[in-house]
mmCIF file of N, CA and C in Angstrom:
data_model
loop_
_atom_site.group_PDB
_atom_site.id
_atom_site.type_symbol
_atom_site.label_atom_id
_atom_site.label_comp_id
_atom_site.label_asym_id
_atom_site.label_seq_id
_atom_site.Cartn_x
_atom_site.Cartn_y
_atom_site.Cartn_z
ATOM 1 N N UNK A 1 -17.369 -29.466 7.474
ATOM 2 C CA UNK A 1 -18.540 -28.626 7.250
ATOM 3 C C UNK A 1 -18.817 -28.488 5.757
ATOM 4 N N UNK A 2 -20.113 -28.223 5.800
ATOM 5 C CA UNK A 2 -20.020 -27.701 4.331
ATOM 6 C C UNK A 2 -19.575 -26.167 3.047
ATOM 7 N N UNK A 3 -19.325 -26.449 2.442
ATOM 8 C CA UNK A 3 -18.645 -25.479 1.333
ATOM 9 C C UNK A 3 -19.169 -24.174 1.253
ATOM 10 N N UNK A 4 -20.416 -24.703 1.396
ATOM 11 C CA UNK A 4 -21.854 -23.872 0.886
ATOM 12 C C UNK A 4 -21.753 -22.931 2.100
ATOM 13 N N UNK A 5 -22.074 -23.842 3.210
ATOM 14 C CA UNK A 5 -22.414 -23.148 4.630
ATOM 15 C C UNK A 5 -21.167 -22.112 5.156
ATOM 16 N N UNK A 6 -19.820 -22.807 4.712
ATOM 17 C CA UNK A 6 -18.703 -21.849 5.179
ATOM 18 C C UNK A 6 -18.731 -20.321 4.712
ATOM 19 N N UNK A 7 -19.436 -20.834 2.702
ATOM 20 C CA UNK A 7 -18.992 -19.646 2.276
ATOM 21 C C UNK A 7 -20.302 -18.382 2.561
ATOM 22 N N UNK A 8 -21.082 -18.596 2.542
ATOM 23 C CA UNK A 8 -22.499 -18.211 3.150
ATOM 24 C C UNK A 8 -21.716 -17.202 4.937
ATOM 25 N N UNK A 9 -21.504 -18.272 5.929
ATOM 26 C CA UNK A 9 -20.890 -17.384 6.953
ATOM 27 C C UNK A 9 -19.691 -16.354 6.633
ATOM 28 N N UNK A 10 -18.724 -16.634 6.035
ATOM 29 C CA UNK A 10 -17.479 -15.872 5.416
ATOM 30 C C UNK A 10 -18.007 -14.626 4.790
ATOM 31 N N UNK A 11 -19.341 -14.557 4.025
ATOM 32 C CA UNK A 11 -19.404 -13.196 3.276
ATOM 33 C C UNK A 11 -20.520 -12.060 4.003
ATOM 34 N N UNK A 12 -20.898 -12.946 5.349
ATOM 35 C CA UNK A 12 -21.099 -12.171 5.939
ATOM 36 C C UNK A 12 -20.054 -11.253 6.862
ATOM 37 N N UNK A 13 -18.822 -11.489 6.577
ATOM 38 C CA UNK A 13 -17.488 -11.184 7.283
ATOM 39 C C UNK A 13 -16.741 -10.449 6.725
ATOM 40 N N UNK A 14 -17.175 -10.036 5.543
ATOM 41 C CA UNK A 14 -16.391 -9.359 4.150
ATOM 42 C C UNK A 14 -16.905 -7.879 4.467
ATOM 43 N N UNK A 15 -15.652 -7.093 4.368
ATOM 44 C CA UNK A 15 -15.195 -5.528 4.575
ATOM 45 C C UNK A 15 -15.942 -4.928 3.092
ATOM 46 N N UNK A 16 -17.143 -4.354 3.689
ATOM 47 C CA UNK A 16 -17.965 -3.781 2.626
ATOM 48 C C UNK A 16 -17.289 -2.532 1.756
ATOM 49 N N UNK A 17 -16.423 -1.770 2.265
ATOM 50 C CA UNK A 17 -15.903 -0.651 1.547
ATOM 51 C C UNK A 17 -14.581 -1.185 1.317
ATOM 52 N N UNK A 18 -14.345 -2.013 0.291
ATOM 53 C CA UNK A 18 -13.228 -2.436 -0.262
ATOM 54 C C UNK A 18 -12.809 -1.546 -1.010
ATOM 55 N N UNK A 19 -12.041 -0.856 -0.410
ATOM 56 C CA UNK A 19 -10.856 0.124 -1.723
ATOM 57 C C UNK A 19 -10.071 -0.622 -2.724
ATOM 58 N N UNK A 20 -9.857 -0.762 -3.614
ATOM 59 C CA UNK A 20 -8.901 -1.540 -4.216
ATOM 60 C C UNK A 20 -7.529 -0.730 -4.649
ATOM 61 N N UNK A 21 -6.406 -1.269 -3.817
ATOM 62 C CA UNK A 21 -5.241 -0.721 -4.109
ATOM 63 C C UNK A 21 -4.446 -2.070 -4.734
ATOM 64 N N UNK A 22 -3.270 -1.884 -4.980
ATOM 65 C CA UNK A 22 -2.080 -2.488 -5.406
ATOM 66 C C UNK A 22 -0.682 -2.923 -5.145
ATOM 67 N N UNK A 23 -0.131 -3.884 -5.504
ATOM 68 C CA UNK A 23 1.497 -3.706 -4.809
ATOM 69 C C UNK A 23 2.126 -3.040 -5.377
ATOM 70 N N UNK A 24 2.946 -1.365 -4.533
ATOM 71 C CA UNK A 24 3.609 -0.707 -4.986
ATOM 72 C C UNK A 24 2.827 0.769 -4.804
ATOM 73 N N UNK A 25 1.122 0.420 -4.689
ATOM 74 C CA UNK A 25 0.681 1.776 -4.245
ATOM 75 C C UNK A 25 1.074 2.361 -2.475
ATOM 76 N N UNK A 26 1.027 3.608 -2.713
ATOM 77 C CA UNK A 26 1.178 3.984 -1.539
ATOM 78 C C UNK A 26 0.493 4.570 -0.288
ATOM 79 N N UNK A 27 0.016 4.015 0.873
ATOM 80 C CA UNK A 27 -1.033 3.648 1.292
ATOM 81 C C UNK A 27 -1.183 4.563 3.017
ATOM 82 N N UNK A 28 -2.274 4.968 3.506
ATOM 83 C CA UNK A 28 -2.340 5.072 4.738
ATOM 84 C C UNK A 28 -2.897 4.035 5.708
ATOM 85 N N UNK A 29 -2.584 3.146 6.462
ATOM 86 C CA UNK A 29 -3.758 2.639 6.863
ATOM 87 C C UNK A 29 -4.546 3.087 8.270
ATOM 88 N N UNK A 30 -5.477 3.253 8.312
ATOM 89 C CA UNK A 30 -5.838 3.648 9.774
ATOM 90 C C UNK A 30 -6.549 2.015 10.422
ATOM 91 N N UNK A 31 -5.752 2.076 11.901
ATOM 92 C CA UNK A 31 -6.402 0.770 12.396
ATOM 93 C C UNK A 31 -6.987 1.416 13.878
ATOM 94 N N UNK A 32 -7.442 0.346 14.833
ATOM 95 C CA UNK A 32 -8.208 0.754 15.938
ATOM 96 C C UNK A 32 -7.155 0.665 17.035
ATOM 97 N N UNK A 33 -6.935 1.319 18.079
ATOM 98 C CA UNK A 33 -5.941 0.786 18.527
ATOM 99 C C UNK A 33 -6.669 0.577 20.115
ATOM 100 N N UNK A 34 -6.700 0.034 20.906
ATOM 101 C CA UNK A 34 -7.647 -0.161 21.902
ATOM 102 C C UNK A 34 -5.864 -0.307 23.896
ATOM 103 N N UNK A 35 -6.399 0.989 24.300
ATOM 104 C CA UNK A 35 -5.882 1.184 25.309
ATOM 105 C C UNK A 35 -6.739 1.434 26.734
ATOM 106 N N UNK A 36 -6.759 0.286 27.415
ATOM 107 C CA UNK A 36 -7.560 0.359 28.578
ATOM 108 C C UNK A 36 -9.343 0.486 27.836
ATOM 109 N N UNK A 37 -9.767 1.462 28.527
ATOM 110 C CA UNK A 37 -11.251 1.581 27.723
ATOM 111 C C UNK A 37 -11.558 2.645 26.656
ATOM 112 N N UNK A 38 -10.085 3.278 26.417
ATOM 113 C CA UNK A 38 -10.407 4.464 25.343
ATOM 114 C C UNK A 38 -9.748 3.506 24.030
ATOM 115 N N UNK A 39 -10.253 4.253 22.814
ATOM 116 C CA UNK A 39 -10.459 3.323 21.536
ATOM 117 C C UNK A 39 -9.591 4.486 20.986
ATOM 118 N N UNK A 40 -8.610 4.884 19.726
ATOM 119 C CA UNK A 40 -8.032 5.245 19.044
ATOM 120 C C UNK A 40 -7.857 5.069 17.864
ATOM 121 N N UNK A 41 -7.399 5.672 16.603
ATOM 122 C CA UNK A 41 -7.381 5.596 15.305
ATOM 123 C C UNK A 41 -5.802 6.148 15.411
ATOM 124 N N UNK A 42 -4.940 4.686 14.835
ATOM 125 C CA UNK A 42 -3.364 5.102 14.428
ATOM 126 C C UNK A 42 -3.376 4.894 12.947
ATOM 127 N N UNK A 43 -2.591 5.578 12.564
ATOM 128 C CA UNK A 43 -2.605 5.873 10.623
ATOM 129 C C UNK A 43 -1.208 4.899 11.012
ATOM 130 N N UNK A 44 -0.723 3.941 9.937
ATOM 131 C CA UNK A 44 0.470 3.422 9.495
ATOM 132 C C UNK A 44 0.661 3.541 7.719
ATOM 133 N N UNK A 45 1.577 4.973 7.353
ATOM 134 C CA UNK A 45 1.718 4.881 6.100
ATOM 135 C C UNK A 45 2.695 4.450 5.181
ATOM 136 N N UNK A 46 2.708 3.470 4.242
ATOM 137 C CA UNK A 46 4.070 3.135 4.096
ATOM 138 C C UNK A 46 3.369 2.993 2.493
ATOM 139 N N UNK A 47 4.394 1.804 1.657
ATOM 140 C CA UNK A 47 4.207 0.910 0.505
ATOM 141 C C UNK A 47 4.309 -0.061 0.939
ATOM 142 N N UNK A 48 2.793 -0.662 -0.107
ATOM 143 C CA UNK A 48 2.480 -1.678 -0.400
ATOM 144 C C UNK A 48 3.231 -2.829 -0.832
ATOM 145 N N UNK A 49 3.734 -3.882 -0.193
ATOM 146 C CA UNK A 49 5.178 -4.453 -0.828
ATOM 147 C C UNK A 49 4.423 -5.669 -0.918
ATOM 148 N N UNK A 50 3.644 -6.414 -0.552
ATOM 149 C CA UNK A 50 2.720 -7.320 -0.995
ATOM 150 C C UNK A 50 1.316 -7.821 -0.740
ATOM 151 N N UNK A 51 0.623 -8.760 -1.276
ATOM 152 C CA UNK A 51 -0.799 -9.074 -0.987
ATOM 153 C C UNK A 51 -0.186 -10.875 -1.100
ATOM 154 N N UNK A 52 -1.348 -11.376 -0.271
ATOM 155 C CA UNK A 52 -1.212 -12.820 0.189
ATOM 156 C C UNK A 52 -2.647 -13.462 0.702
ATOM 157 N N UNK A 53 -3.288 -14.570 0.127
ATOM 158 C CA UNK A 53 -4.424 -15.168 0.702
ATOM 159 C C UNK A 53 -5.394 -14.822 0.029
ATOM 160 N N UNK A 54 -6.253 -15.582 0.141
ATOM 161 C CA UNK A 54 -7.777 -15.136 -0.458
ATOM 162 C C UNK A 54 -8.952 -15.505 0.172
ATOM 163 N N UNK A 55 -10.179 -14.365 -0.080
ATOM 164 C CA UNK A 55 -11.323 -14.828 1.119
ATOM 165 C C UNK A 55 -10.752 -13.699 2.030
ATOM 166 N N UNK A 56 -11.178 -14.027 3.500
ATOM 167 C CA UNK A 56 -10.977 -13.773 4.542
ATOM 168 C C UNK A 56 -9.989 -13.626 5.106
ATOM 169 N N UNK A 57 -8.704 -14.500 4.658
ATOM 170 C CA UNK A 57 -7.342 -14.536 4.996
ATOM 171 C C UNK A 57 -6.615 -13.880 4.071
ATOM 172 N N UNK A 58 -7.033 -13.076 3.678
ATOM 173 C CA UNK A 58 -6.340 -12.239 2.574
ATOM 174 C C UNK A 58 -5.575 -10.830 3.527
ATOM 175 N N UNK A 59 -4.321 -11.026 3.288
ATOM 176 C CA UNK A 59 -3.518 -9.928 3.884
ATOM 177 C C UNK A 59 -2.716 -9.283 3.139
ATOM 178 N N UNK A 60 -2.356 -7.881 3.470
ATOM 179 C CA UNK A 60 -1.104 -7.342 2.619
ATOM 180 C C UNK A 60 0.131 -7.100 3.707
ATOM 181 N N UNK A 61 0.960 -6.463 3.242
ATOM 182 C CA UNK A 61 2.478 -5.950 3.744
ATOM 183 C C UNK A 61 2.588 -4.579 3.361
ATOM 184 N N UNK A 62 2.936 -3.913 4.563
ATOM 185 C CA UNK A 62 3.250 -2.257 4.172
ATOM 186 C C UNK A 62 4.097 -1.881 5.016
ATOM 187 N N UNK A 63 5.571 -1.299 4.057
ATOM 188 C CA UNK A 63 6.350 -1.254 5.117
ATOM 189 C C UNK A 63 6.707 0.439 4.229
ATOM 190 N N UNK A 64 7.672 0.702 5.471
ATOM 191 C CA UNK A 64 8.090 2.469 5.912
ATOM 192 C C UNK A 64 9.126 2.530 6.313
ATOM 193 N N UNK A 65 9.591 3.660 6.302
ATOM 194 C CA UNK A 65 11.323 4.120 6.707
ATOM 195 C C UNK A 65 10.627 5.005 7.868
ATOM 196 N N UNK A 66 11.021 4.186 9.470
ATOM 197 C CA UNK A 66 10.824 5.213 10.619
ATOM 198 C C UNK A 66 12.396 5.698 11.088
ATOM 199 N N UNK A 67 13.028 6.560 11.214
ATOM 200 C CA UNK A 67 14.198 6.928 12.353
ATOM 201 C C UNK A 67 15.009 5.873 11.278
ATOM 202 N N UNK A 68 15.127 6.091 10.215
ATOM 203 C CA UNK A 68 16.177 5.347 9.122
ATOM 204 C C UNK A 68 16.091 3.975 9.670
ATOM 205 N N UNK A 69 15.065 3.264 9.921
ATOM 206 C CA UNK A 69 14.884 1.885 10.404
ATOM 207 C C UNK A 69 13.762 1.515 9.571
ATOM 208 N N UNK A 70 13.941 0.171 8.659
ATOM 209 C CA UNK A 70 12.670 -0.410 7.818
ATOM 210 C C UNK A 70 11.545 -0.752 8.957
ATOM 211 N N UNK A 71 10.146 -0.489 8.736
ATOM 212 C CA UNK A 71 9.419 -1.269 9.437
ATOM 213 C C UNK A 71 7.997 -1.721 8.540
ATOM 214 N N UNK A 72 7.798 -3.102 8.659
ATOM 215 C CA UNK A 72 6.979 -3.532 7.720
ATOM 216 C C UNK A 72 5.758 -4.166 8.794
ATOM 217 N N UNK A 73 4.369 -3.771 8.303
ATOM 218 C CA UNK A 73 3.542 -4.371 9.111
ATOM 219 C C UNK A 73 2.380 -5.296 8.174
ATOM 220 N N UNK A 74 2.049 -6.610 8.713
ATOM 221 C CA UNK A 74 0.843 -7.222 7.927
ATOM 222 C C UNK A 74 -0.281 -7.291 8.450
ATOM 223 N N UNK A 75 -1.287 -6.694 8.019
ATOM 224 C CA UNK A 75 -2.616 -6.284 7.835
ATOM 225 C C UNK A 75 -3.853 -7.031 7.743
ATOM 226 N N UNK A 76 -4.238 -7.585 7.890
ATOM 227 C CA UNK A 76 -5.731 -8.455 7.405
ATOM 228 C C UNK A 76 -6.597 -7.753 6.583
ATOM 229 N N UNK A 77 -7.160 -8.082 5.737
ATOM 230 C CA UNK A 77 -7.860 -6.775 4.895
ATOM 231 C C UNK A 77 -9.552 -6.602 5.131
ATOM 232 N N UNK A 78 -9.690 -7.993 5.623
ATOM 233 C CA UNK A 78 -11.146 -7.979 6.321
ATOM 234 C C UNK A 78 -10.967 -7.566 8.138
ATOM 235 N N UNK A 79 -10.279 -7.570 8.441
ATOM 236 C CA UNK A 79 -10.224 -7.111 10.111
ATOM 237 C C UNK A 79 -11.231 -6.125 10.139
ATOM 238 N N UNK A 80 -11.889 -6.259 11.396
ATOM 239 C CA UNK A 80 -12.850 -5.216 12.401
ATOM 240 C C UNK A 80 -12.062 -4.039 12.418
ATOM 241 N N UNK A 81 -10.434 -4.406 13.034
ATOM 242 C CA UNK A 81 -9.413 -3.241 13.347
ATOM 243 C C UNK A 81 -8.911 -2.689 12.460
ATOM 244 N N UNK A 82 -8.939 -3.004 11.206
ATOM 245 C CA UNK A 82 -8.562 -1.732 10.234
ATOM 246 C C UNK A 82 -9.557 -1.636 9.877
ATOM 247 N N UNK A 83 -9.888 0.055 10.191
ATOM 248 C CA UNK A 83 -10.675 1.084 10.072
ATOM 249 C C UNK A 83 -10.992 1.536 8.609
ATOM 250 N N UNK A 84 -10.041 1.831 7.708
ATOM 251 C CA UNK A 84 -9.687 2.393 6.533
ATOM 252 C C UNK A 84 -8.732 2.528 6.152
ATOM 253 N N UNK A 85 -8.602 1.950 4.479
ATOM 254 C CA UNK A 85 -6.977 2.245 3.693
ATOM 255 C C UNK A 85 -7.233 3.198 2.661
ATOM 256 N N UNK A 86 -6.248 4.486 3.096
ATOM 257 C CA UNK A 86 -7.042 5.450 2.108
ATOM 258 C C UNK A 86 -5.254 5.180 0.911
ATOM 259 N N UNK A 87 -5.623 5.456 -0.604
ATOM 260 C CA UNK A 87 -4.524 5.566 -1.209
ATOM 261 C C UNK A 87 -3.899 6.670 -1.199
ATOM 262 N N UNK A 88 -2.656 6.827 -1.279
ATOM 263 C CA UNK A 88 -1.816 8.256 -1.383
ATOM 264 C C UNK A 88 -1.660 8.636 -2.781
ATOM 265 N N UNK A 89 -0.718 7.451 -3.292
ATOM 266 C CA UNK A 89 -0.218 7.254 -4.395
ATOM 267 C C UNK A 89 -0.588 6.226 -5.580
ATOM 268 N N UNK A 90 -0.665 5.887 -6.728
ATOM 269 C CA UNK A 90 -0.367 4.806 -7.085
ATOM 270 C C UNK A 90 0.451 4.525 -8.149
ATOM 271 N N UNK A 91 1.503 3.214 -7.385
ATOM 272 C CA UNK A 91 2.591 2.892 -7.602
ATOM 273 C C UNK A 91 2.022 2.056 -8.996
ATOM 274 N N UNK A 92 3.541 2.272 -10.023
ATOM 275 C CA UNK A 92 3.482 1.037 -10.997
ATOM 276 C C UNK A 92 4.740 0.080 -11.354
ATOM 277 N N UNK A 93 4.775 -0.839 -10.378
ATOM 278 C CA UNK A 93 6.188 -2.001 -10.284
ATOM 279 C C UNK A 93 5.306 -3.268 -11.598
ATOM 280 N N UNK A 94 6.490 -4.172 -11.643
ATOM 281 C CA UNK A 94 6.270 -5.108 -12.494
ATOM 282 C C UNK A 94 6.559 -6.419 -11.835
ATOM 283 N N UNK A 95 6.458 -6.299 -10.707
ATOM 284 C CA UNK A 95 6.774 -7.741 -9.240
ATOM 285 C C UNK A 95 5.195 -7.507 -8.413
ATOM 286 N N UNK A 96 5.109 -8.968 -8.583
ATOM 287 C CA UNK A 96 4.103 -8.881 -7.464
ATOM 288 C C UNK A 96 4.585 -8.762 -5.982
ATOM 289 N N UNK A 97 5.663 -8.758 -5.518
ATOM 290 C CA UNK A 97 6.373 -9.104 -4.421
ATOM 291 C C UNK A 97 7.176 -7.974 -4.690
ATOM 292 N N UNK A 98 7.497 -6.862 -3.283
ATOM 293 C CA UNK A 98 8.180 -5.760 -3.190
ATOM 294 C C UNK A 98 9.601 -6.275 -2.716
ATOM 295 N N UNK A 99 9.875 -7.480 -2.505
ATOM 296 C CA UNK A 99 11.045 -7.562 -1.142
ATOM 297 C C UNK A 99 12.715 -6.885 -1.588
ATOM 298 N N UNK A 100 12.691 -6.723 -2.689
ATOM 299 C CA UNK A 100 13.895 -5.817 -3.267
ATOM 300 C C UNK A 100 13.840 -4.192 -2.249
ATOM 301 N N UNK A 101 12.735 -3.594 -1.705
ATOM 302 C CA UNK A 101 13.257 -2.674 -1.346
ATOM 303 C C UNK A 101 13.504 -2.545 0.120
ATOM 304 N N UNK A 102 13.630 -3.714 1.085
ATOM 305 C CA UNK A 102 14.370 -3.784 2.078
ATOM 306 C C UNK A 102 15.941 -3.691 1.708
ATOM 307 N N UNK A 103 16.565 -3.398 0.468
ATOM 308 C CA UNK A 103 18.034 -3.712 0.564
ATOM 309 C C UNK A 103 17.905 -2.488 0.057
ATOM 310 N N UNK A 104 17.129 -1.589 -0.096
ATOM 311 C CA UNK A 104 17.462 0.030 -0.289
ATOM 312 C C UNK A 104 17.388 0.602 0.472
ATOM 313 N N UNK A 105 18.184 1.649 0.517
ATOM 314 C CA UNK A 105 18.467 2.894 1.551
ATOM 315 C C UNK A 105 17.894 4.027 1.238
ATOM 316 N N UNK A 106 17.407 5.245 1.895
ATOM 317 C CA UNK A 106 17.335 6.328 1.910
ATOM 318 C C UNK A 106 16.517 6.274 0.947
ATOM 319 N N UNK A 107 16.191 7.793 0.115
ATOM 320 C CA UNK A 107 15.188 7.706 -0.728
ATOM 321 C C UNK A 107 14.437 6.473 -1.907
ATOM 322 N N UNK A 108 15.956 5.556 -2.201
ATOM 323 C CA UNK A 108 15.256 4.920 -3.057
ATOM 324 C C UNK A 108 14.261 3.642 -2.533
ATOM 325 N N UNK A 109 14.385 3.511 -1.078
ATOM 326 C CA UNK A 109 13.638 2.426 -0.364
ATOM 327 C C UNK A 109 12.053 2.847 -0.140
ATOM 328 N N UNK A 110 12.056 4.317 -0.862
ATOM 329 C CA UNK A 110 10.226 4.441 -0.467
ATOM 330 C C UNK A 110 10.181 4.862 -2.122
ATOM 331 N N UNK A 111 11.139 5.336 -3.081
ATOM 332 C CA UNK A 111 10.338 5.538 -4.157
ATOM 333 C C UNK A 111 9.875 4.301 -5.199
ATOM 334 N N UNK A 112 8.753 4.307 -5.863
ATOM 335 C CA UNK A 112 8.490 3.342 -6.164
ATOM 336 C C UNK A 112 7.803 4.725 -7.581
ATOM 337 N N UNK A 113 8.246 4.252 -8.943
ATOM 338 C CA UNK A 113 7.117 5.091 -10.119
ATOM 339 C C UNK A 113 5.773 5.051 -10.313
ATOM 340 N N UNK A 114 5.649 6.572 -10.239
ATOM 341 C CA UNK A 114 4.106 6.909 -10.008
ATOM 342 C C UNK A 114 3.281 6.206 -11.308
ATOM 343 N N UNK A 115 2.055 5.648 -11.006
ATOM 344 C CA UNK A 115 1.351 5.452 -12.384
ATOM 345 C C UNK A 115 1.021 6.207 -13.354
ATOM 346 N N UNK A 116 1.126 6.270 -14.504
ATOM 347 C CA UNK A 116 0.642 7.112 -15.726
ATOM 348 C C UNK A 116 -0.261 6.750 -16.156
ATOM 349 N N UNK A 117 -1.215 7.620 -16.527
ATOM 350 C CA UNK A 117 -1.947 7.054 -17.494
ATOM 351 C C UNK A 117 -1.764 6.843 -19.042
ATOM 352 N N UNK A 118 -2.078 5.846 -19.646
ATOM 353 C CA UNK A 118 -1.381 6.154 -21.056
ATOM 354 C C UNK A 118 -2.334 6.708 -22.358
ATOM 355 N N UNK A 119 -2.001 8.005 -22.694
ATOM 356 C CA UNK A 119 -2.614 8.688 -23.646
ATOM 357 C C UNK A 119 -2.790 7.729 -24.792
ATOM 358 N N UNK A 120 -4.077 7.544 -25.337
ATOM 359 C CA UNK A 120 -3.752 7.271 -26.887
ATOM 360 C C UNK A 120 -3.460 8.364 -28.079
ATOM 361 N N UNK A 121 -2.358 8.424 -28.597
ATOM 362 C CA UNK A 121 -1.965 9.564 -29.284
ATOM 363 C C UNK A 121 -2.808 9.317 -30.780
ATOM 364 N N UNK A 122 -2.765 10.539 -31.362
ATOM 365 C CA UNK A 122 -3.781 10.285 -32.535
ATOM 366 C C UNK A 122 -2.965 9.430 -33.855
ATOM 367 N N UNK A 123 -3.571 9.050 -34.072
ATOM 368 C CA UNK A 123 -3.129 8.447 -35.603
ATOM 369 C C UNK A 123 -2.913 9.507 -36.922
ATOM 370 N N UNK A 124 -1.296 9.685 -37.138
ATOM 371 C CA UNK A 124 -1.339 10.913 -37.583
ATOM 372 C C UNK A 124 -0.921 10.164 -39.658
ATOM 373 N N UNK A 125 -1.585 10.439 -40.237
ATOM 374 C CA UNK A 125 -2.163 10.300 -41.494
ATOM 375 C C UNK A 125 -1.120 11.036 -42.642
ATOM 376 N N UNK A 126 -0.329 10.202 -43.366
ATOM 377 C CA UNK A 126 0.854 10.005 -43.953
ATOM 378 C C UNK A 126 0.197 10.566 -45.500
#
């Protein structure tokens, strides 16, 4: 097919309220959850441990400590079924890739340092 024509259909497919979060921010996601004929909204909140793909196939990873058990779920970021990713937190790591905190336990497997902003301090005159 053509380039033109793919990308033309594809951006009609693109998730108009793009939040922009990060790896390491900390995230709610709400998706659709569909049981028999009633429709539902489940929140999955965890960190952001990575992003992958581009376009349409662009997905992240967000995983959580349930019942002291890791659970990591991947996302599509254009899906129909996720509803909304609202941010909690935002994280500031120096890996694009979280996978170091599956080998942590207990608190340190969800903390990740909050972002700062960085003041410019004045230029103080000698």
């Amino acid at each position: 097919m053509n380039q033109a024509l793919l990308k033309k259909i594809e951006s009609e497919q693109f998730r108009k309220d793009d939040s922009k979060f990060a790896v390491g921010d900390s995230v709610k996601v709400h998706t659709k959850v569909v049981e028999g004929d009633k429709e539902r909204i489940q929140v999955f909140a965890g960190v952001v441990i990575g992003k992958r793909g581009t376009g349409l196939n662009e997905t992240f990873s967000v995983r959580r400590i349930s019942y002291g058990e890791g659970v990591e779920r991947i996302f599509p970021l254009h899906s129909p079924r996720v509803d909304k990713v609202e941010i909690e937190r935002e994280g500031s790591v120096r890996r694009a890739k979280l996978t170091y905190l599956r080998k942590r336990l207990g608190k340190g497997a969800t903390l990740v340092k909050e972002k700062t902003e960085k003041a410019a301090a004045p230029a103080a005159a000698k």
